[in-house]
């Protein structure tokens, strides 16, 4: 059974940092594109950052460029999202997904998603 399990969410003050993890079981991540998505209260889910499985190309939403960094450790079957200088508008449920897709199609269209985790809540508030 394939599972993606996110962890690392929580409550953080504005300007703080969090590191999210997405651990995969039942599937190797090696050739998948990996994406992090978030859904804020009352809003649609959006692609935050995606990382190619083939050429290390990345996509970042404009709102997170320069603050978030996506990475992966295929040997550990884990993907990460390092989030710095967090803002209240970063609040939401963050989920990871994998698929055979380009980073733009995965992040902008959620195209060809094979598996998705249930998410972890990030709350940025003072």
mmCIF file of C-alpha atoms in Angstrom:
data_model
loop_
_atom_site.group_PDB
_atom_site.id
_atom_site.type_symbol
_atom_site.label_atom_id
_atom_site.label_comp_id
_atom_site.label_asym_id
_atom_site.label_seq_id
_atom_site.Cartn_x
_atom_site.Cartn_y
_atom_site.Cartn_z
ATOM 1 C CA UNK A 1 0.000 0.000 0.000
ATOM 2 C CA UNK A 2 1.383 3.369 -1.012
ATOM 3 C CA UNK A 3 1.331 6.155 1.545
ATOM 4 C CA UNK A 4 2.660 9.689 1.703
ATOM 5 C CA UNK A 5 2.771 11.049 5.237
ATOM 6 C CA UNK A 6 3.522 14.691 5.972
ATOM 7 C CA UNK A 7 4.947 15.961 9.239
ATOM 8 C CA UNK A 8 6.535 19.075 10.686
ATOM 9 C CA UNK A 9 3.577 21.418 10.734
ATOM 10 C CA UNK A 10 2.590 23.471 13.731
ATOM 11 C CA UNK A 11 2.099 26.937 15.129
ATOM 12 C CA UNK A 12 4.842 29.458 14.404
ATOM 13 C CA UNK A 13 5.160 33.208 14.797
ATOM 14 C CA UNK A 14 5.541 35.482 11.784
ATOM 15 C CA UNK A 15 9.159 35.487 10.666
ATOM 16 C CA UNK A 16 9.718 31.994 11.974
ATOM 17 C CA UNK A 17 10.709 28.809 10.176
ATOM 18 C CA UNK A 18 9.429 25.279 9.756
ATOM 19 C CA UNK A 19 10.659 22.234 7.889
ATOM 20 C CA UNK A 20 8.028 19.927 6.491
ATOM 21 C CA UNK A 21 8.734 16.317 5.601
ATOM 22 C CA UNK A 22 6.898 13.966 3.270
ATOM 23 C CA UNK A 23 7.755 10.328 3.889
ATOM 24 C CA UNK A 24 6.802 7.743 1.284
ATOM 25 C CA UNK A 25 6.164 4.071 1.860
ATOM 26 C CA UNK A 26 5.324 1.434 -0.689
ATOM 27 C CA UNK A 27 6.812 3.462 -3.524
ATOM 28 C CA UNK A 28 10.239 4.675 -4.573
ATOM 29 C CA UNK A 29 10.419 8.404 -5.272
ATOM 30 C CA UNK A 30 13.396 8.293 -7.596
ATOM 31 C CA UNK A 31 11.762 9.267 -10.877
ATOM 32 C CA UNK A 32 8.668 11.043 -9.641
ATOM 33 C CA UNK A 33 8.174 14.773 -9.656
ATOM 34 C CA UNK A 34 7.327 15.844 -6.113
ATOM 35 C CA UNK A 35 5.100 18.742 -5.191
ATOM 36 C CA UNK A 36 4.035 20.602 -2.095
ATOM 37 C CA UNK A 37 0.559 22.104 -2.092
ATOM 38 C CA UNK A 38 -1.316 24.172 0.432
ATOM 39 C CA UNK A 39 -4.944 24.941 1.059
ATOM 40 C CA UNK A 40 -5.770 28.003 3.101
ATOM 41 C CA UNK A 41 -9.125 28.277 4.871
ATOM 42 C CA UNK A 42 -11.836 29.084 2.356
ATOM 43 C CA UNK A 43 -9.475 28.903 -0.612
ATOM 44 C CA UNK A 44 -8.614 26.390 -3.288
ATOM 45 C CA UNK A 45 -5.527 24.240 -3.024
ATOM 46 C CA UNK A 46 -2.502 25.748 -4.751
ATOM 47 C CA UNK A 47 0.852 24.419 -5.798
ATOM 48 C CA UNK A 48 3.596 25.939 -3.659
ATOM 49 C CA UNK A 49 6.704 24.217 -4.930
ATOM 50 C CA UNK A 50 7.579 21.275 -7.155
ATOM 51 C CA UNK A 51 10.793 19.399 -7.885
ATOM 52 C CA UNK A 52 11.496 17.352 -10.972
ATOM 53 C CA UNK A 53 12.360 13.673 -10.759
ATOM 54 C CA UNK A 54 14.620 13.829 -13.792
ATOM 55 C CA UNK A 55 16.613 17.053 -14.034
ATOM 56 C CA UNK A 56 16.314 18.772 -10.644
ATOM 57 C CA UNK A 57 14.311 21.638 -12.106
ATOM 58 C CA UNK A 58 12.063 23.417 -9.651
ATOM 59 C CA UNK A 59 8.957 25.564 -9.541
ATOM 60 C CA UNK A 60 8.064 28.023 -6.798
ATOM 61 C CA UNK A 61 4.913 30.064 -6.512
ATOM 62 C CA UNK A 62 5.712 33.786 -6.618
ATOM 63 C CA UNK A 63 4.446 34.190 -3.068
ATOM 64 C CA UNK A 64 7.135 31.867 -1.653
ATOM 65 C CA UNK A 65 10.141 32.537 -3.883
ATOM 66 C CA UNK A 66 13.243 33.271 -1.850
ATOM 67 C CA UNK A 67 11.654 31.955 1.349
ATOM 68 C CA UNK A 68 10.852 28.281 0.659
ATOM 69 C CA UNK A 69 13.189 25.528 -0.541
ATOM 70 C CA UNK A 70 12.130 22.122 -1.791
ATOM 71 C CA UNK A 71 14.442 19.123 -1.647
ATOM 72 C CA UNK A 72 14.376 15.367 -1.693
ATOM 73 C CA UNK A 73 16.326 12.400 -0.381
ATOM 74 C CA UNK A 74 15.499 9.461 -2.606
ATOM 75 C CA UNK A 75 17.412 7.011 -0.424
ATOM 76 C CA UNK A 76 15.216 7.968 2.532
ATOM 77 C CA UNK A 77 12.111 8.207 0.302
ATOM 78 C CA UNK A 78 11.485 11.612 1.786
ATOM 79 C CA UNK A 79 10.840 15.078 0.428
ATOM 80 C CA UNK A 80 11.222 18.298 2.358
ATOM 81 C CA UNK A 81 9.957 21.858 2.294
ATOM 82 C CA UNK A 82 12.084 24.332 4.203
ATOM 83 C CA UNK A 83 9.999 27.406 4.994
ATOM 84 C CA UNK A 84 11.608 30.593 6.258
ATOM 85 C CA UNK A 85 10.325 34.081 7.059
ATOM 86 C CA UNK A 86 6.829 32.711 7.402
ATOM 87 C CA UNK A 87 3.892 35.057 7.038
ATOM 88 C CA UNK A 88 0.290 34.773 8.239
ATOM 89 C CA UNK A 89 -0.795 34.227 4.621
ATOM 90 C CA UNK A 90 1.290 31.034 4.569
ATOM 91 C CA UNK A 91 -1.227 29.458 6.935
ATOM 92 C CA UNK A 92 -2.894 26.341 5.562
ATOM 93 C CA UNK A 93 -2.864 22.595 5.230
ATOM 94 C CA UNK A 94 0.275 21.535 3.384
ATOM 95 C CA UNK A 95 0.207 18.279 1.481
ATOM 96 C CA UNK A 96 2.675 16.515 -0.758
ATOM 97 C CA UNK A 97 1.979 14.700 -3.985
ATOM 98 C CA UNK A 98 3.979 12.758 -6.555
ATOM 99 C CA UNK A 99 3.431 12.145 -10.215
ATOM 100 C CA UNK A 100 5.116 11.703 -13.563
ATOM 101 C CA UNK A 101 4.821 15.266 -14.735
ATOM 102 C CA UNK A 102 6.763 18.421 -15.360
ATOM 103 C CA UNK A 103 7.150 20.688 -12.358
ATOM 104 C CA UNK A 104 4.899 23.362 -13.856
ATOM 105 C CA UNK A 105 2.126 20.950 -14.782
ATOM 106 C CA UNK A 106 2.314 19.298 -11.377
ATOM 107 C CA UNK A 107 2.222 22.548 -9.444
ATOM 108 C CA UNK A 108 -0.123 24.581 -11.641
ATOM 109 C CA UNK A 109 -2.516 21.869 -12.803
ATOM 110 C CA UNK A 110 -1.892 19.000 -10.326
ATOM 111 C CA UNK A 111 -1.425 17.000 -13.520
ATOM 112 C CA UNK A 112 -0.787 13.269 -13.407
ATOM 113 C CA UNK A 113 -0.781 13.032 -9.625
ATOM 114 C CA UNK A 114 -0.436 9.407 -8.625
ATOM 115 C CA UNK A 115 -0.362 9.751 -4.858
ATOM 116 C CA UNK A 116 -1.149 12.500 -2.352
ATOM 117 C CA UNK A 117 -0.789 12.721 1.393
ATOM 118 C CA UNK A 118 -3.430 13.934 3.820
ATOM 119 C CA UNK A 119 -1.514 17.019 4.863
ATOM 120 C CA UNK A 120 -0.116 18.785 7.889
ATOM 121 C CA UNK A 121 -1.428 22.062 9.303
ATOM 122 C CA UNK A 122 0.789 25.132 9.366
ATOM 123 C CA UNK A 123 -0.457 28.120 11.347
ATOM 124 C CA UNK A 124 1.462 31.386 11.257
ATOM 125 C CA UNK A 125 0.204 33.701 13.946
ATOM 126 C CA UNK A 126 1.425 35.896 16.761
#
